Coordinates of C-alpha atoms and ligand atoms in Angstrom, one line a residue:
M1350 CA 0.0 0.2 0.0
R1351 CA 1.8 3.0 -1.0
V1352 CA 0.5 6.8 -0.1
H1353 CA 1.6 10.1 -1.5
L1354 CA 0.6 13.2 0.5
I1355 CA 0.7 16.1 -1.1
K1356 CA -0.1 19.7 -0.2
D1357 CA -1.3 23.3 -0.8
S1358 CA 0.8 26.1 -0.8
D1359 CA -0.6 27.6 2.4
V1360 CA 0.2 24.5 4.6
G1361 CA 3.1 25.1 6.3
K1362 CA 6.5 22.9 5.1
E1363 CA 7.1 22.2 9.0
I1364 CA 3.2 20.7 9.8
F1365 CA 3.9 19.0 6.1
S1366 CA 7.0 17.2 7.5
E1367 CA 5.8 16.8 11.2
V1368 CA 2.8 14.8 9.7
V1369 CA 5.5 13.0 7.5
D1370 CA 7.3 12.2 10.5
L1371 CA 5.0 11.0 12.3
L1372 CA 3.7 8.7 9.7
K1373 CA 6.7 7.7 9.2
A1374 CA 7.9 6.8 12.7
I1375 CA 6.3 3.7 13.1
P1376 CA 8.0 0.9 10.7
G1377 CA 5.4 -1.2 8.8
P1378 CA 4.1 -2.0 5.1
I1379 CA 2.1 1.0 4.3
E1380 CA 4.3 3.6 2.6
F1381 CA 4.6 6.7 2.9
C1382 CA 6.0 9.2 -0.1
Y1383 CA 5.7 13.5 0.0
D1384 CA 7.3 15.8 -2.6
S1385 CA 7.7 18.7 -0.8
H1386 CA 8.8 20.8 -3.4
N1387 CA 6.1 19.9 -5.4
V1388 CA 3.0 22.3 -4.7
I1389 CA -0.9 22.1 -5.2
N1390 CA -2.0 25.7 -6.1
F1391 CA -5.6 27.0 -6.2
D1392 CA -6.6 29.5 -8.4
V1393 CA -9.3 32.0 -8.2
D1394 CA -12.4 30.1 -9.8
D1395 CA -11.5 27.0 -7.5
Y1396 CA -12.6 29.1 -4.7
V1397 CA -16.4 29.7 -3.2
E1398 CA -17.1 32.3 -1.6
N1399 CA -18.0 31.6 2.4
K1400 CA -18.5 33.6 4.9
V1401 CA -18.5 31.8 8.5
L1402 CA -21.6 33.7 10.0
D1403 CA -21.6 31.7 13.3
E1404 CA -20.0 29.4 15.5
K1405 CA -22.7 27.2 14.8
V1406 CA -22.0 26.2 11.2
F1407 CA -18.2 26.7 12.1
V1408 CA -18.1 23.6 14.7
N1409 CA -20.2 21.1 12.7
S1410 CA -19.6 19.2 9.4
K1411 CA -22.7 18.8 6.7
P1412 CA -24.1 15.7 6.5
P1413 CA -23.0 13.6 3.8
V1414 CA -26.4 13.0 2.3
A1415 CA -29.7 14.8 3.5
S1416 CA -31.9 12.2 5.0
Y1417 CA -29.5 11.9 7.8
S1418 CA -30.7 12.2 11.4
F1419 CA -28.8 12.2 13.8
S1420 CA -30.3 11.7 18.0
K1421 CA -28.1 15.2 20.0
R1422 CA -25.1 13.7 22.3
S1423 CA -25.6 10.9 24.7
S1424 CA -25.4 10.6 27.7
F1425 CA -22.3 7.9 27.9
R1426 CA -21.0 10.7 25.5
E1427 CA -21.4 13.3 28.3
N1428 CA -19.5 11.2 30.6
I1429 CA -16.5 10.6 28.4
M1430 CA -16.4 14.1 27.5
E1431 CA -16.3 15.2 31.6
I1432 CA -13.3 13.0 31.9
F1433 CA -11.9 14.0 29.1
D1434 CA -11.5 17.4 29.5
E1435 CA -8.8 18.0 32.0
K1436 CA -6.1 20.8 32.9
E1437 CA -4.8 21.5 29.3
S1438 CA -1.4 22.9 28.3
R1439 CA -2.7 25.0 25.5
P1440 CA -5.0 27.2 25.4
L1441 CA -8.0 26.3 22.1
K1442 CA -8.3 29.2 19.6
E1443 CA -10.4 31.1 19.4
F1444 CA -12.5 32.5 16.8
S1445 CA -14.3 35.7 16.4
F1446 CA -17.1 35.4 13.7
P1447 CA -18.4 36.5 11.5
F1448 CA -15.4 36.1 9.8
T1449 CA -14.6 35.3 5.4
R1450 CA -12.7 32.1 4.4
K1451 CA -11.1 30.5 1.1
T1452 CA -13.8 27.2 0.8
S1453 CA -13.8 25.2 -2.2
T1454 CA -16.1 22.5 -3.7
W1455 CA -15.2 18.9 -2.6
T1456 CA -15.2 18.4 -6.3
T1457 CA -12.7 21.1 -7.4
L1458 CA -10.2 19.2 -4.0
F1459 CA -10.4 15.6 -5.9
D1460 CA -9.8 17.0 -9.1
K1461 CA -6.3 18.6 -7.5
C1462 CA -5.5 14.9 -6.4
N1463 CA -6.6 13.4 -9.9
N1464 CA -4.1 16.2 -11.7
Y1465 CA -1.4 15.3 -10.1
R1466 CA -2.3 11.2 -10.2
I1467 CA -2.1 11.7 -14.1
D1468 CA 1.0 14.7 -14.1
K1469 CA 3.4 12.0 -11.5
I1470 CA 1.6 8.5 -13.3
I1471 CA 0.5 7.7 -10.2
P1472 CA -1.3 4.3 -10.5
N1473 CA -4.9 4.0 -9.6
N1474 CA -4.2 1.4 -6.0
E1475 CA -2.1 3.6 -4.7
F1476 CA -3.4 6.6 -2.6
V1477 CA -2.9 10.8 -3.3
L1478 CA -4.0 12.6 -0.2
L1479 CA -4.0 16.5 -0.3
L1480 CA -3.2 18.2 2.9
T1481 CA -5.0 21.7 2.3
E1482 CA -5.6 24.8 4.1
V1483 CA -8.8 25.6 2.4
S1484 CA -11.8 24.4 4.5
N1485 CA -15.0 22.9 2.0
T1486 CA -18.0 23.7 1.1
N1487 CA -19.3 20.8 3.3
N1488 CA -17.1 21.8 6.7
W1489 CA -15.4 17.8 6.6
F1490 CA -11.9 17.6 8.8
A1491 CA -11.3 14.5 6.4
S1492 CA -13.2 13.2 3.5
L1493 CA -12.3 10.5 0.3
D1494 CA -13.7 10.9 -3.1
E1495 CA -17.0 8.9 -4.1
K1496 CA -15.3 7.8 -7.9
M1497 CA -12.2 7.7 -6.8
P1498 CA -11.2 6.7 -3.6
F1499 CA -7.8 6.6 -3.7
N1500 CA -8.3 10.4 -3.6
G1501 CA -9.1 11.9 -0.7
F1502 CA -8.3 15.5 1.3
I1503 CA -7.5 16.7 5.3
H1504 CA -8.3 20.5 5.8
T1505 CA -5.0 21.5 7.8
S1506 CA -6.4 23.8 10.3
D1507 CA -9.4 24.2 12.4
W1508 CA -7.6 21.5 14.4
N1509 CA -7.0 24.1 17.5
H1510 CA -10.4 25.4 17.6
F1511 CA -11.0 21.7 18.7
I1512 CA -8.1 19.7 20.5
K1513 CA -5.3 20.9 22.2
C1514 CA -2.3 19.6 21.0
Q1515 CA 0.0 20.3 18.0
D1516 CA -2.2 20.0 14.5
S1517 CA 0.2 17.3 13.2
F1518 CA -1.1 14.6 15.5
P1519 CA -5.0 14.6 14.6
I1520 CA -4.2 15.3 10.2
A1521 CA -1.8 12.1 11.0
F1522 CA -4.2 10.5 12.4
E1523 CA -6.9 11.5 9.6
V1524 CA -4.3 10.4 7.1
I1525 CA -4.9 6.4 8.8
A1526 CA -8.2 6.8 9.3
L1527 CA -8.9 7.4 5.3
L1528 CA -6.6 4.2 4.6
L1529 CA -8.9 2.1 7.1
Q1530 CA -12.3 3.7 5.4
K1531 CA -11.0 2.8 1.7
H1532 CA -10.2 -1.0 2.8
M1533 CA -12.6 -1.2 4.7
F1534 CA -16.4 -0.6 2.9
N1535 CA -17.1 -1.1 -0.3
D1536 CA -17.9 1.8 -1.8
Y1537 CA -18.4 5.1 -1.0
N1538 CA -21.7 4.5 -0.3
E1539 CA -21.1 2.6 2.3
V1540 CA -18.6 4.7 4.1
R1541 CA -21.5 6.8 4.2
T1542 CA -24.3 4.8 5.8
S1543 CA -21.9 2.7 7.5
L1544 CA -20.0 5.6 9.4
H1545 CA -20.6 5.8 13.6
I1546 CA -23.5 9.0 13.3
E1547 CA -23.6 8.8 17.4
P1548 CA -19.7 9.2 18.1
I1549 CA -18.5 6.2 20.2
G1550 CA -14.6 6.4 20.0
C1551 CA -14.0 4.5 16.6
V1552 CA -11.8 5.8 13.9
N1553 CA -15.5 5.5 11.7
D1554 CA -17.3 8.0 13.2
L1555 CA -18.7 10.9 11.4
C1556 CA -18.5 13.8 13.9
L1557 CA -20.8 15.8 12.5
E1558 CA -20.3 17.7 15.7
K1559 CA -16.6 19.0 15.4
K1560 CA -15.6 18.6 18.6
S1561 CA -16.0 15.0 18.9
I1562 CA -13.2 14.3 17.1
I1563 CA -11.3 14.3 20.4
L1564 CA -13.1 11.9 21.2
K1565 CA -11.8 9.4 18.5
L1566 CA -8.2 10.7 18.6
R1567 CA -8.0 9.9 22.4
T1568 CA -9.2 6.5 22.2
A1569 CA -7.3 5.8 18.9
D1570 CA -9.7 2.6 18.7
V1571 CA -11.1 0.6 15.6
C1572 CA -14.6 -0.9 17.2
A1573 CA -15.5 -5.0 17.5
D1574 CA -17.7 -4.1 13.9
C1575 CA -15.3 -2.2 11.8
M1576 CA -12.7 -4.5 12.8
T1577 CA -14.3 -7.4 12.1
K1578 CA -14.9 -5.9 8.6
L1579 CA -11.5 -4.3 8.4
R1580 CA -10.2 -7.8 9.1
E1581 CA -12.0 -9.2 6.5
K1582 CA -10.1 -7.2 3.1
L1583 CA -7.4 -5.9 4.6
S1584 CA -4.3 -8.4 5.3
V1585 CA -3.0 -8.9 9.4
A1586 CA 0.2 -6.7 8.5
Y1587 CA -1.1 -3.7 7.0
V1588 CA -4.5 -3.3 10.0
Q1589 CA -1.4 -3.6 12.6
H1590 CA 0.6 -1.3 10.8
A1591 CA -2.4 1.2 10.7
L1592 CA -3.7 0.5 14.5
L1593 CA 0.3 0.9 15.6
I1594 CA 0.4 4.3 13.7
M1595 CA -2.5 5.3 15.3
E1596 CA -1.2 4.4 18.7
S1597 CA 1.6 6.3 19.0
L1598 CA -0.3 9.6 18.4
R1599 CA -2.5 8.7 20.9
V1600 CA 0.3 8.2 23.1
K1601 CA 2.3 11.4 21.7
M1602 CA -1.6 13.4 22.1
L1603 CA -1.9 12.4 26.1
F1604 CA 1.4 13.4 26.7
S1605 CA 1.3 16.9 25.3
Q1606 CA -2.2 17.3 26.7
N1607 CA -0.8 17.0 30.0
F1608 CA -3.4 13.9 30.2
K1609 CA -0.4 11.8 31.6
Q1610 CA 1.2 12.9 34.2
N1611 CA 1.9 10.6 37.0
V1612 CA 4.4 8.5 35.6
P1613 CA 8.2 8.0 35.8
L1614 CA 10.1 9.7 33.6
S1615 CA 11.7 8.2 30.1
R1616 CA 15.3 8.5 29.1
L1617 CA 16.8 11.0 27.4
V1618 CA 18.0 10.2 24.2
M1619 CA 20.6 12.3 21.8
E1620 CA 21.4 10.9 18.4
E1621 CA 24.3 11.8 16.4
K1622 CA 22.8 14.7 14.6
G1623 CA 21.1 15.7 17.5
K1624 CA 18.1 14.4 17.5
I1625 CA 16.1 14.1 20.9
I1626 CA 13.7 11.1 21.1
L1627 CA 12.2 10.3 25.1
P1628 CA 11.7 6.6 24.7
E1629 CA 9.2 6.1 27.6
F1630 CA 7.9 8.9 26.4
G1631 CA 6.1 6.7 23.3
N1632 CA 8.9 7.6 21.6
I1633 CA 8.5 11.4 21.2
E1634 CA 10.8 13.7 19.5
I1635 CA 11.8 17.0 20.7
K1636 CA 12.1 19.2 18.0
L1637 CA 14.9 21.6 18.3
K1638 CA 16.8 23.3 15.6
P1639 CA 20.6 23.3 15.2
L1640 CA 21.8 26.1 17.5
E1641 CA 19.1 25.0 20.4
K1642 CA 20.2 21.7 19.6
T1643 CA 23.6 23.0 20.7
I1644 CA 23.0 24.7 23.7
Y1645 CA 20.9 22.1 25.0
K1646 CA 24.0 19.6 24.7
F1647 CA 26.3 22.5 26.6
Y1648 CA 23.7 21.8 29.1
L1649 CA 23.3 18.5 29.2
E1650 CA 26.9 17.6 30.1
H1651 CA 27.4 20.6 32.6
P1652 CA 24.4 19.4 35.1
E1653 CA 26.3 21.5 37.6
G1654 CA 24.7 24.5 35.7
V1655 CA 26.3 27.5 34.4
R1656 CA 25.3 31.5 34.0
F1657 CA 24.9 32.8 30.4
S1658 CA 27.9 35.5 31.7
D1659 CA 29.9 32.1 31.5
L1660 CA 29.2 30.9 28.4
R1661 CA 32.0 32.7 26.7
D1662 CA 34.5 30.6 28.7
H1663 CA 32.7 28.0 26.5
Q1664 CA 32.6 29.3 23.5
E1665 CA 35.0 26.1 21.8
A1666 CA 33.1 23.1 22.5
L1667 CA 29.6 24.8 22.1
S1668 CA 31.0 26.3 18.3
K1669 CA 32.6 21.7 18.0
Y1670 CA 28.4 21.1 18.7
Y1671 CA 27.3 23.3 16.7
M1672 CA 29.6 21.9 13.5
S1673 CA 27.9 18.6 14.0
Y1674 CA 24.7 19.8 13.4
I1675 CA 25.0 21.4 10.8
N1676 CA 24.9 20.2 7.2
D1677 CA 28.5 20.9 5.8
D1678 CA 28.6 18.7 3.0
D1679 CA 28.0 21.0 0.8
G1680 CA 29.7 24.5 -0.3
D1681 CA 32.1 26.8 1.7
R1682 CA 34.0 25.1 3.8
E1683 CA 35.6 29.3 5.2
Y1684 CA 32.2 30.5 4.8
V1685 CA 30.3 27.6 6.9
K1686 CA 33.4 28.3 9.8
R1687 CA 32.3 32.0 9.5
V1688 CA 28.9 32.0 10.1
I1689 CA 29.6 29.3 13.1
D1690 CA 31.5 31.6 14.6
E1691 CA 29.5 34.7 13.7
R1692 CA 26.3 32.5 15.8
I1693 CA 28.2 31.0 18.8
E1694 CA 29.4 34.4 19.6
K1695 CA 26.3 35.9 19.2
L1696 CA 24.9 33.1 21.6
V1697 CA 27.7 34.0 24.4
N1698 CA 27.3 37.4 23.7
I1699 CA 25.5 38.7 27.2
T1700 CA 24.9 41.9 25.7
N1701 CA 22.1 40.5 23.4
N1702 CA 19.0 38.1 23.9
A1703 CA 20.4 35.7 21.9
A1704 CA 20.8 32.5 24.6
A1705 CA 17.6 33.1 26.9
E1706 CA 15.6 33.3 23.3
K1707 CA 17.2 30.0 22.7
V1708 CA 16.4 28.6 25.8
A1709 CA 12.8 30.3 25.9
K1710 CA 12.4 28.0 22.2
I1711 CA 14.0 24.5 24.1
K1712 CA 11.4 25.2 26.7
S1713 CA 8.6 25.6 24.6
A1714 CA 9.5 22.3 22.4
F1715 CA 9.2 20.3 25.3
V1716 CA 5.8 21.7 26.7
K1717 CA 4.3 21.5 23.6
A1718 CA 5.3 17.7 23.3
I1719 CA 4.8 16.9 26.6
G1720 CA 2.9 19.3 28.8
E1721 CA 3.9 21.3 31.5
E1722 CA 4.5 19.3 34.2
L1723 CA 7.2 16.8 32.7
A1724 CA 8.5 19.7 30.8
K1725 CA 10.5 20.9 33.6
H1726 CA 12.2 18.3 34.5
Y1727 CA 14.2 18.5 30.7
Y1728 CA 14.3 21.6 30.1
I1729 CA 17.5 24.5 30.7
Q1730 CA 15.9 26.3 33.6
G1731 CA 17.1 28.7 36.0
G1732 CA 15.9 32.9 37.4
N1733 CA 17.7 36.3 35.9
G1734 CA 21.3 35.9 36.1
E1735 CA 21.2 32.7 38.3
V1736 CA 22.8 29.3 37.4
K1737 CA 20.8 28.1 34.2
R1738 CA 20.8 23.7 35.0
V1739 CA 18.9 20.6 33.4
M1740 CA 17.7 19.5 36.7
L1741 CA 17.0 15.7 34.8
D1742 CA 19.0 12.4 36.8
R1743 CA 22.6 12.2 34.2
G1744 CA 21.6 9.1 34.8
L1745 CA 18.5 9.1 32.0
V1746 CA 20.6 10.9 29.7
E1747 CA 21.9 9.2 26.5
I1748 CA 24.2 10.9 24.4
A1749 CA 25.2 9.9 21.6
Ligands
ZN2715 ZN1 -16.4 1.5 14.2

């Protein structure tokens, strides 16, 4: 099974690569391909004017067929939501109504997939999934194409109105949901009539009320009925791979939402190129830029702590680390050396704010990934002008 992920020009490179990394993190038979240079463009003609007048319209999807009737939330769901509505680290984004936004019809979105398929000569049994910032006339998070079910789209914005975590988690989750839906049902009509209208925490919950997406993301489960259908249609290896990816996303989401805080601390592994992994926290990766990795590694190696004003004494070590995190395969070595020297000089110069800024970035990367409570054991802390240090027991630190 091969999945081609494509994006429009408004989807950030960072979020796109996060989604790809999350999907590729678990080895298995489902193959994810992407080409970050190939961007799908929308013309003025591709949009329909859409004014979102109020929140009620914004938070509900249109049912796929008019005859759908669905009862309002069950008490079961209310209870579940209550359990989940715990303290969380990131506030939900507020939208002020009314506002106008770019919206396309489903047909337009699927045409984009088809054009890409033709252009790149992608076989009809491989997926082409479009990640797009453009909303759609039915206001869905994601859907397959009725005519060509190996095409699909995932709407990449709005998530932070419904769930407090990195947008890449639910987006990656929807990729898996579409793959499963394609294989679970014989045709699109069956998809439409089989999705659960009342959310039960299954990957096939319809989520007409968009908020109920939280339930399916947090259970990351396939209900018994759907599992039976899935097993008939898809080989065990694929099912297993999809479930493992869903589970890895679920665990990462729980950590990032401060939901799992009373757990033993994870080891921190810093690989050769400065990639930071917390193995016992669902292998979550802490994404840092080269200069942030540089200063973080330095502080890991100095458990006693160092004041910003003393960083200058360690300029050589910092340059060495920075050098190792920079790709210097191509280009002028002299130039690279000069840039490194300039940046490290700026970092150790206490008359500017460079070190403090990097330390703040590192802190927010940890908080975003594992929540404030756990993060404080890992990030660099210390008051103004005081010694800064990482509190983590160095027995838990492995540096390659
Ligand atoms: Zn189900």
